[in-house]
Amino acid sequence: MEKLIEKVKRRIESLAQELEHIYNDYPEAVIGEITVKNILGGMRGMKSLVCNTSYVDPYKGLFISDLEIPDFEDKSPEEIFFLLVTGSLPSVDELNELKSEFNKRSRVPQHVWTTLKSMSQTTHPMTMFSIGILAMEGESVFKQKYARGIPKSDYWKYTLEDSLNLIAKLPELAAGIYRILFMNGELIDTSDEKLDLAGNLTYRLGFNRHNPSFADLNRLYLVLHCDHEGGNVSAFTSRVVNSALSNIYLAASAGLNGLAGPLHGLANQVCLNFITCIHDQFGNNPTVDQVRDFVTATLDAGKVIPGYGHAVLRVTDPRFTSFMKFGDAHCSDSPYLQTVKKLFQVVPDILRSYKGGKVANPWPNVDAISGSLLYHYGMTHYEFYTVMFGISRVLGFCAQNTIARGLHQPIIRPKSVTTAWLKEYLKKQPGS
Ligand code: HAX
């Protein structure tokens, strides 16, 4: 792993130098103001964290280093992890080394299966995924080294070591959960030593495994969901937890618990359910007017339209566009994809005038489409979709936290205030 370790080390050194200059040259520079709207509005838009793995431009979407989605959508998850954590794509040698490293570390310990199999069949797959990761926490190298005493300068090395161990096991863990819950608990073993992360996932899920376009969809899934800068619920949670030096297993599990919410990663499951409800009511080929009526009735009932809106994006999510390109190429006749398109035709106009124009972004996000593609390939248990998202998102958690530990970033601890403090403070403001 020397090549990866050396590159991460160099990246951390260079970022540390840049930050030192910034700190020394502009110690008191003001980045922004904090308004009442900010602190009562989920801290939306407040610039308060540094994240160098990726960046979300409101109008162009996700960037990893200087690459936009069309530049990296054909890469493998291994290449993407390398890119997130080092800032550049791997050479052929570097990629082979990383793939073989993941392969060596890929087996999930037996006790994890015992734990997961003892759980109720009604447990949500995301809960099992999070518990499966926690169940492996005893293997944390960081935890062991920290207990013995290591210098701060070594924190990132053991965070990276834990990250490699964890990421390597996610395909087997996730596929095993799918099989425990939906395939009578029979796990699929593989004797093929050469499977990469996406291949391992496809093989172990155990259906459609010889269909190259399903394998490619799984690869794309693991690439597009990998990271979305530092402030989203799941990444931020994992950053906060890891900043207390809780190891990456604890941090990843915590981040995934945030991803499991319907306003975040669970939206892909909710979207599929939404489409199923439309089909139940109007049949598999609803008219555009029927879809419009369904959307309006949903809003009238006080619910959100899943898969639409975003806290940062102000355009159609380029991840949505990338999945649409895949769908058009491989399953354009899928009734689910067709309904996704009809929703795309009607929802933005409806949301634009909803609540007096209050919806900041009426356009679709990644969750509006991703599940419809999995459904087409036979993954009809849509409770599993957020786990597919989660495997990928852990790449980002790991990269972000490795770099944060390398930069010796302190424990994250913003200040909260009481309503009484706020009232008093505002009373003293000029003009109040
Ligand atoms: N349907 C109905 N109303 C919506 C809406 C939607 N899709 N999106 C936003 N709104 C409403 C909000 O609920 C809010 O109403 P109130 O002030 O009355 O509470 C108002 O519009 C303003 O919200 P906003 O500023 O536009 O959006 P936020 O930054 O607060 O929230 C969300 C962003 C993604 C949570 C929001 O758009 C939403 O709930 N969307 C539907 C769920 C969804 O698709 N989530 C996945 C997002 C992508 C992601 O994280 N994937 O993992």
Coordinates of C-alpha atoms and ligand atoms in Angstrom, one line a residue:
M1 CA 0.0 0.0 0.0
E2 CA 3.1 2.2 -0.1
K3 CA 1.9 4.1 -3.2
L4 CA -1.4 5.1 -1.8
I5 CA 0.1 6.0 1.6
E6 CA 2.8 8.1 0.1
K7 CA 0.3 10.0 -2.1
V8 CA -2.0 10.7 0.8
K9 CA 0.9 11.8 2.9
R10 CA 2.0 14.2 0.2
R11 CA -1.5 15.6 -0.2
I12 CA -1.9 16.1 3.5
E13 CA 1.5 17.9 3.7
S14 CA 0.6 20.2 0.8
L15 CA -2.9 21.0 2.3
A16 CA -1.4 21.6 5.7
Q17 CA 1.1 24.1 4.2
E18 CA -1.7 25.9 2.3
L19 CA -3.8 26.1 5.4
E20 CA -0.9 27.3 7.5
H21 CA -0.3 30.2 5.0
I22 CA -4.0 31.0 5.1
Y23 CA -4.1 31.0 8.9
N24 CA -0.9 33.1 9.2
D25 CA -1.8 35.6 6.5
Y26 CA -5.5 36.1 7.2
P27 CA -6.2 35.1 10.8
E28 CA -9.1 37.5 11.3
A29 CA -10.5 37.5 7.8
V30 CA -14.3 37.4 7.7
I31 CA -15.9 34.7 5.6
G32 CA -19.5 35.5 6.2
E33 CA -22.1 36.7 8.6
I34 CA -24.4 34.5 10.7
T35 CA -28.0 35.6 10.5
V36 CA -31.0 34.6 12.5
K37 CA -32.2 32.9 9.4
N38 CA -29.1 30.8 9.4
I39 CA -29.3 29.6 12.9
L40 CA -33.0 28.9 12.8
G41 CA -32.8 27.4 9.3
G42 CA -30.5 24.4 9.8
M43 CA -27.3 26.4 9.3
R44 CA -28.1 26.4 5.6
G45 CA -25.4 28.1 3.5
M46 CA -23.1 28.9 6.4
K47 CA -19.5 28.3 5.4
S48 CA -18.1 26.6 8.5
L49 CA -16.1 23.6 7.4
V50 CA -13.2 22.8 5.1
C51 CA -13.6 19.8 2.9
N52 CA -11.1 19.0 0.1
T53 CA -12.4 15.6 -1.1
S54 CA -15.2 17.1 -3.1
Y55 CA -17.2 20.3 -3.8
V56 CA -20.8 20.9 -4.8
D57 CA -21.4 23.8 -7.1
P58 CA -25.0 24.9 -6.9
Y59 CA -25.2 25.1 -10.7
K60 CA -22.8 22.4 -11.8
G61 CA -23.1 19.8 -9.1
L62 CA -20.5 17.5 -7.7
F63 CA -16.8 18.1 -8.4
I64 CA -14.0 15.7 -7.2
S65 CA -10.8 17.7 -7.5
D66 CA -11.4 19.4 -10.8
L67 CA -13.4 16.6 -12.3
E68 CA -17.2 16.9 -13.0
I69 CA -19.5 13.9 -13.2
P70 CA -19.2 13.3 -17.0
D71 CA -15.4 13.1 -16.4
F72 CA -15.5 10.4 -13.8
E73 CA -18.8 8.5 -14.3
D74 CA -17.1 5.7 -16.1
K75 CA -14.5 5.1 -13.4
S76 CA -14.5 2.3 -10.8
P77 CA -15.2 2.8 -7.1
E78 CA -11.6 2.0 -6.4
E79 CA -10.4 4.8 -8.7
I80 CA -12.9 7.1 -7.1
F81 CA -11.7 6.4 -3.6
F82 CA -8.1 7.0 -4.7
L83 CA -9.2 10.3 -6.3
L84 CA -11.1 11.4 -3.2
V85 CA -8.3 10.7 -0.8
T86 CA -5.2 11.7 -2.9
G87 CA -6.7 14.3 -5.2
S88 CA -5.7 12.5 -8.4
L89 CA -6.7 9.3 -10.3
P90 CA -4.5 6.3 -9.8
S91 CA -2.0 5.0 -12.4
V92 CA -2.5 1.4 -13.6
D93 CA -0.1 0.1 -11.0
E94 CA -1.6 2.1 -8.2
L95 CA -5.1 0.9 -9.1
N96 CA -4.0 -2.7 -9.2
E97 CA -2.4 -2.4 -5.8
L98 CA -5.5 -0.8 -4.3
K99 CA -7.8 -3.5 -5.9
S100 CA -5.6 -6.3 -4.6
E101 CA -5.5 -4.7 -1.1
F102 CA -9.3 -4.4 -1.0
N103 CA -9.5 -8.0 -2.2
K104 CA -7.2 -9.3 0.6
R105 CA -9.2 -7.5 3.3
S106 CA -12.7 -8.3 2.0
R107 CA -13.9 -11.1 4.3
V108 CA -16.6 -10.2 6.9
P109 CA -15.9 -12.0 10.2
Q110 CA -18.3 -14.8 11.0
H111 CA -19.5 -13.2 14.3
V112 CA -21.0 -10.4 12.2
W113 CA -23.3 -12.9 10.4
T114 CA -24.3 -14.4 13.8
T115 CA -25.3 -11.0 15.0
L116 CA -27.2 -10.0 11.9
K117 CA -29.0 -13.3 11.6
S118 CA -30.2 -13.1 15.2
M119 CA -32.0 -9.8 14.4
S120 CA -35.7 -9.5 13.6
Q121 CA -36.6 -9.9 9.9
T122 CA -38.5 -6.6 10.2
T123 CA -35.3 -4.7 10.9
H124 CA -34.6 -2.1 8.2
P125 CA -31.6 -3.0 6.0
M126 CA -29.9 0.3 6.9
T127 CA -30.2 -0.5 10.6
M128 CA -28.5 -3.9 9.8
F129 CA -25.9 -2.2 7.7
S130 CA -25.0 0.2 10.5
I131 CA -25.0 -2.5 13.1
G132 CA -22.9 -4.8 10.9
I133 CA -20.3 -2.0 10.7
L134 CA -20.4 -1.4 14.4
A135 CA -20.0 -5.2 15.0
M136 CA -16.6 -4.9 13.3
E137 CA -15.5 -2.0 15.4
G138 CA -13.4 -4.3 17.6
E139 CA -11.0 -4.6 14.7
S140 CA -10.2 -0.9 14.6
V141 CA -6.4 -0.5 14.3
F142 CA -6.8 3.1 15.2
K143 CA -8.5 2.3 18.4
Q144 CA -5.7 -0.2 19.4
K145 CA -2.9 2.1 18.5
Y146 CA -4.5 5.1 20.2
A147 CA -4.9 3.0 23.4
R148 CA -1.2 2.3 23.3
G149 CA -0.3 5.9 22.6
I150 CA 0.5 7.3 19.1
P151 CA 1.5 10.8 18.1
K152 CA -1.1 13.0 16.4
S153 CA 0.9 12.9 13.2
D154 CA 0.1 9.2 12.9
Y155 CA -3.7 9.5 13.3
W156 CA -4.4 9.7 9.6
K157 CA -2.3 6.5 8.9
Y158 CA -4.5 4.3 11.1
T159 CA -7.7 6.1 10.0
L160 CA -6.7 5.1 6.5
E161 CA -5.8 1.6 7.5
D162 CA -9.2 1.2 9.2
S163 CA -10.8 2.8 6.1
L164 CA -9.3 0.2 3.7
N165 CA -10.4 -2.6 6.0
L166 CA -13.9 -1.3 6.2
I167 CA -14.5 -0.4 2.6
A168 CA -13.2 -3.8 1.5
K169 CA -15.9 -5.5 3.5
L170 CA -18.9 -3.4 2.5
P171 CA -19.9 -5.4 -0.7
E172 CA -19.9 -8.7 1.2
L173 CA -21.7 -7.1 4.2
A174 CA -24.3 -5.3 2.1
A175 CA -25.0 -8.3 -0.1
G176 CA -25.2 -10.6 2.9
I177 CA -27.9 -8.3 4.5
Y178 CA -29.8 -8.5 1.2
R179 CA -29.7 -12.2 1.3
I180 CA -30.6 -12.5 5.0
L181 CA -33.6 -10.3 4.6
F182 CA -34.8 -11.2 1.1
M183 CA -33.2 -14.5 0.0
N184 CA -33.8 -16.9 2.9
G185 CA -30.5 -16.1 4.5
E186 CA -28.3 -18.1 2.1
L187 CA -25.1 -16.2 1.7
I188 CA -23.1 -16.4 -1.5
D189 CA -19.4 -17.2 -1.3
T190 CA -17.0 -16.4 -4.0
S191 CA -13.8 -18.3 -4.8
D192 CA -13.0 -15.8 -7.6
E193 CA -10.0 -13.9 -6.2
K194 CA -10.2 -11.2 -8.9
L195 CA -13.5 -9.5 -8.1
D196 CA -13.3 -5.8 -7.5
L197 CA -15.7 -3.9 -5.2
A198 CA -18.6 -3.6 -7.7
G199 CA -18.0 -7.1 -9.1
N200 CA -18.0 -8.6 -5.6
L201 CA -21.3 -6.8 -4.8
T202 CA -23.0 -8.0 -8.0
Y203 CA -21.8 -11.5 -7.6
R204 CA -22.8 -11.8 -3.9
L205 CA -26.3 -10.2 -4.4
G206 CA -26.9 -13.4 -6.3
F207 CA -29.3 -12.3 -9.0
N208 CA -28.8 -11.0 -12.5
R209 CA -25.1 -11.5 -11.9
H210 CA -24.2 -12.5 -15.5
N211 CA -25.9 -9.4 -16.9
P212 CA -23.1 -7.0 -17.8
S213 CA -25.4 -4.0 -17.7
F214 CA -26.5 -4.8 -14.1
A215 CA -22.9 -5.1 -13.1
D216 CA -22.3 -1.7 -14.8
L217 CA -25.3 -0.2 -12.9
N218 CA -23.9 -1.4 -9.6
R219 CA -20.5 0.2 -10.5
L220 CA -22.2 3.5 -11.5
Y221 CA -24.2 3.4 -8.2
L222 CA -21.0 3.0 -6.2
V223 CA -19.4 5.9 -8.1
L224 CA -22.1 8.5 -8.2
H225 CA -23.0 8.4 -4.5
C226 CA -19.5 8.5 -3.2
D227 CA -19.2 12.0 -1.7
H228 CA -21.1 15.4 -1.8
E229 CA -18.8 17.7 0.1
G230 CA -18.7 18.0 4.0
G231 CA -21.9 19.6 5.1
N232 CA -24.6 17.1 4.2
V233 CA -26.2 15.2 7.1
S234 CA -24.3 11.9 6.7
A235 CA -20.8 13.3 5.9
F236 CA -21.1 16.0 8.5
T237 CA -22.2 13.5 11.2
S238 CA -19.3 11.2 10.4
R239 CA -16.9 14.2 10.5
V240 CA -18.3 15.3 13.9
V241 CA -18.1 11.8 15.4
N242 CA -14.5 11.1 14.0
S243 CA -13.4 14.5 15.3
A244 CA -13.8 13.2 18.8
L245 CA -11.3 10.5 17.7
S246 CA -14.1 7.9 17.6
N247 CA -12.7 5.5 15.0
I248 CA -13.9 5.2 11.5
Y249 CA -16.3 2.2 12.2
L250 CA -18.1 4.4 14.8
A251 CA -18.0 7.4 12.4
A252 CA -19.3 5.5 9.4
S253 CA -22.1 3.9 11.3
A254 CA -23.2 7.3 12.7
G255 CA -23.0 8.8 9.2
L256 CA -25.1 6.0 7.8
N257 CA -27.7 6.5 10.5
G258 CA -28.1 10.1 9.1
L259 CA -28.3 8.8 5.5
A260 CA -31.1 6.5 6.6
G261 CA -33.5 9.5 6.9
P262 CA -36.2 10.2 4.3
L263 CA -35.0 13.8 3.7
H264 CA -31.6 12.4 2.9
G265 CA -30.6 8.9 1.5
L266 CA -33.8 7.1 2.3
A267 CA -35.4 9.4 -0.4
N268 CA -34.5 6.8 -3.0
Q269 CA -36.6 4.2 -1.3
V270 CA -39.4 6.7 -0.8
C271 CA -39.3 7.6 -4.5
L272 CA -39.7 4.0 -5.6
N273 CA -42.6 3.7 -3.2
F274 CA -44.1 6.9 -4.6
I275 CA -43.9 5.5 -8.2
T276 CA -45.4 2.2 -7.0
C277 CA -48.4 4.1 -5.5
I278 CA -48.9 6.0 -8.8
H279 CA -48.9 2.7 -10.7
D280 CA -51.2 1.1 -8.1
Q281 CA -53.7 3.9 -8.7
F282 CA -53.4 4.4 -12.4
G283 CA -51.7 1.4 -13.9
N284 CA -48.1 1.0 -15.1
N285 CA -48.5 3.6 -17.9
P286 CA -50.1 6.7 -16.2
T287 CA -50.8 9.7 -18.3
V288 CA -48.9 13.0 -17.6
D289 CA -52.2 14.4 -16.2
Q290 CA -52.6 11.5 -13.8
V291 CA -49.1 12.0 -12.6
R292 CA -49.7 15.7 -12.1
D293 CA -52.9 15.0 -10.1
F294 CA -51.0 12.5 -7.9
V295 CA -48.2 15.0 -7.2
T296 CA -50.7 17.8 -6.4
A297 CA -52.7 15.5 -4.1
T298 CA -49.4 14.5 -2.3
L299 CA -48.6 18.2 -1.7
D300 CA -52.1 18.9 -0.6
A301 CA -51.7 16.1 2.0
G302 CA -48.7 18.1 3.4
K303 CA -46.1 15.6 2.2
V304 CA -42.9 16.4 0.2
I305 CA -42.3 15.1 -3.3
P306 CA -39.4 12.7 -2.8
G307 CA -36.4 13.1 -5.1
Y308 CA -37.0 16.8 -5.7
G309 CA -35.2 19.7 -4.0
H310 CA -31.8 20.1 -2.6
A311 CA -30.1 22.2 0.1
V312 CA -27.2 23.2 -2.2
L313 CA -28.1 22.4 -5.8
R314 CA -30.1 24.8 -7.9
V315 CA -30.3 22.8 -11.1
T316 CA -31.1 19.2 -12.0
D317 CA -28.6 17.1 -10.2
P318 CA -26.0 15.9 -12.6
R319 CA -26.1 12.5 -10.9
F320 CA -29.8 12.3 -12.0
T321 CA -28.7 13.1 -15.5
S322 CA -26.0 10.5 -15.4
F323 CA -28.4 7.8 -14.3
M324 CA -30.9 9.0 -16.9
K325 CA -28.3 8.5 -19.6
F326 CA -27.7 4.9 -18.3
G327 CA -31.5 4.3 -18.2
D328 CA -32.0 5.6 -21.8
A329 CA -29.1 3.3 -23.0
H330 CA -30.2 0.1 -21.1
C331 CA -33.8 0.1 -20.1
S332 CA -35.7 3.0 -21.8
D333 CA -38.9 0.9 -21.9
S334 CA -39.0 0.3 -18.2
P335 CA -42.4 1.5 -16.9
Y336 CA -40.7 2.9 -13.7
L337 CA -38.2 4.9 -15.8
Q338 CA -41.1 6.2 -17.9
T339 CA -42.9 7.4 -14.8
V340 CA -39.6 9.1 -13.6
K341 CA -39.7 11.0 -16.8
K342 CA -43.3 12.0 -16.5
L343 CA -42.6 13.2 -12.9
F344 CA -39.7 15.2 -14.3
Q345 CA -42.1 16.8 -16.8
V346 CA -44.5 18.0 -14.2
V347 CA -42.9 18.4 -10.8
P348 CA -40.6 21.3 -11.3
D349 CA -43.4 23.6 -12.6
I350 CA -45.6 22.5 -9.7
L351 CA -42.9 23.1 -7.1
R352 CA -42.0 26.5 -8.5
S353 CA -45.4 27.9 -7.6
Y354 CA -45.8 25.8 -4.4
K355 CA -45.9 27.7 -1.1
G356 CA -45.5 31.0 -2.8
G357 CA -42.2 30.1 -4.5
K358 CA -40.6 29.0 -1.2
V359 CA -39.0 25.8 -2.6
A360 CA -35.4 26.8 -3.3
N361 CA -34.8 24.1 -5.9
P362 CA -37.6 22.5 -7.8
W363 CA -35.4 20.2 -9.8
P364 CA -34.8 16.4 -9.3
N365 CA -31.9 15.1 -7.2
V366 CA -30.1 11.8 -7.5
D367 CA -32.8 9.9 -5.6
A368 CA -35.5 10.7 -8.1
I369 CA -34.2 8.1 -10.5
S370 CA -31.7 5.7 -9.0
G371 CA -34.2 3.2 -7.5
S372 CA -36.1 2.9 -10.7
L373 CA -33.0 1.4 -12.4
L374 CA -32.4 -1.1 -9.6
Y375 CA -36.0 -2.1 -9.8
H376 CA -35.8 -2.7 -13.5
Y377 CA -32.9 -5.2 -12.9
G378 CA -34.9 -7.2 -10.4
M379 CA -34.0 -5.5 -7.1
T380 CA -37.6 -5.0 -6.1
H381 CA -37.1 -4.8 -2.3
Y382 CA -36.7 -1.1 -2.3
E383 CA -35.9 -0.9 1.4
F384 CA -32.4 -2.0 0.3
Y385 CA -31.7 1.0 -2.0
T386 CA -30.3 3.2 0.7
V387 CA -27.8 0.5 1.6
M388 CA -26.5 0.6 -2.0
F389 CA -26.2 4.4 -1.6
G390 CA -24.4 3.9 1.8
I391 CA -21.7 1.5 0.5
S392 CA -20.6 4.3 -1.8
R393 CA -21.0 7.1 0.7
V394 CA -18.6 5.4 3.1
L395 CA -15.8 6.1 0.6
G396 CA -16.4 9.8 1.1
F397 CA -16.6 9.5 4.9
C398 CA -13.3 7.6 4.9
A399 CA -11.5 10.0 2.6
Q400 CA -12.8 13.1 4.5
N401 CA -11.9 11.8 7.9
T402 CA -8.4 10.6 6.8
I403 CA -7.6 14.0 5.6
A404 CA -9.2 15.8 8.6
R405 CA -7.0 13.7 10.9
G406 CA -4.0 14.4 8.8
L407 CA -4.6 18.1 9.1
H408 CA -5.0 17.7 12.9
Q409 CA -8.4 19.3 12.7
P410 CA -9.8 19.8 16.2
I411 CA -13.0 18.4 17.7
I412 CA -16.0 19.9 16.0
R413 CA -18.0 21.9 18.6
P414 CA -20.1 24.8 17.5
K415 CA -21.8 27.0 20.1
S416 CA -25.5 26.9 20.6
V417 CA -27.6 29.7 22.3
T418 CA -30.9 29.7 24.1
T419 CA -34.0 31.5 22.8
A420 CA -33.7 33.8 25.8
W421 CA -30.1 34.7 24.8
L422 CA -31.3 35.3 21.3
K423 CA -34.1 37.7 22.4
E424 CA -31.8 39.6 24.7
Y425 CA -29.1 39.9 22.0
L426 CA -31.6 41.1 19.3
K427 CA -33.1 43.6 21.7
K428 CA -29.7 45.3 22.1
Q429 CA -29.2 45.6 18.3
P430 CA -29.3 49.1 16.8
G431 CA -32.8 49.9 15.5
S432 CA -34.6 47.2 17.4
Ligands
HAX1 N1 -41.6 18.8 -1.9 C1 -42.4 19.6 -1.2 N2 -41.9 20.7 -0.5 C2 -40.5 20.9 -0.6 C3 -39.7 20.1 -1.4 C4 -40.3 19.0 -2.0 N3 -39.5 18.1 -2.8 N4 -38.4 20.6 -1.3 C5 -38.5 21.6 -0.4 N5 -39.8 21.8 0.0 C6 -40.3 22.8 0.9 C7 -39.6 22.5 2.3 O1 -40.2 21.5 3.0 C8 -39.7 23.9 2.9 O2 -41.0 24.0 3.4 P1 -41.3 24.6 4.9 O3 -40.5 25.9 5.0 O4 -42.8 24.8 5.0 O5 -40.8 23.6 5.9 C9 -39.6 24.8 1.8 O6 -39.8 24.1 0.6 C10 -38.2 25.4 1.7 O7 -37.2 24.3 1.7 P2 -35.9 24.5 0.8 O8 -35.1 25.6 1.3 O9 -36.2 24.4 -0.6 O10 -35.2 23.1 1.1 P3 -34.3 22.6 2.3 O11 -32.9 23.0 2.0 O12 -34.8 23.0 3.6 O13 -34.4 21.0 2.2 C11 -34.6 18.9 1.1 C12 -33.8 20.3 1.2 C13 -33.8 18.0 0.2 C14 -34.6 18.3 2.5 C15 -36.0 19.2 0.6 O14 -35.9 19.7 -0.8 C16 -36.8 17.9 0.5 O15 -37.5 17.6 1.6 N6 -36.9 17.2 -0.6 C17 -37.6 15.9 -0.7 C18 -36.8 14.8 0.0 C19 -35.5 14.4 -0.9 O16 -35.6 14.2 -2.1 N7 -34.4 14.3 -0.2 C20 -33.1 13.9 -0.8 C21 -32.2 15.1 -1.1 C22 -30.9 14.7 -1.7 C23 -30.1 13.9 -0.8 O17 -29.7 14.3 0.3 N8 -30.0 12.6 -1.1 O18 -29.4 11.8 -0.2

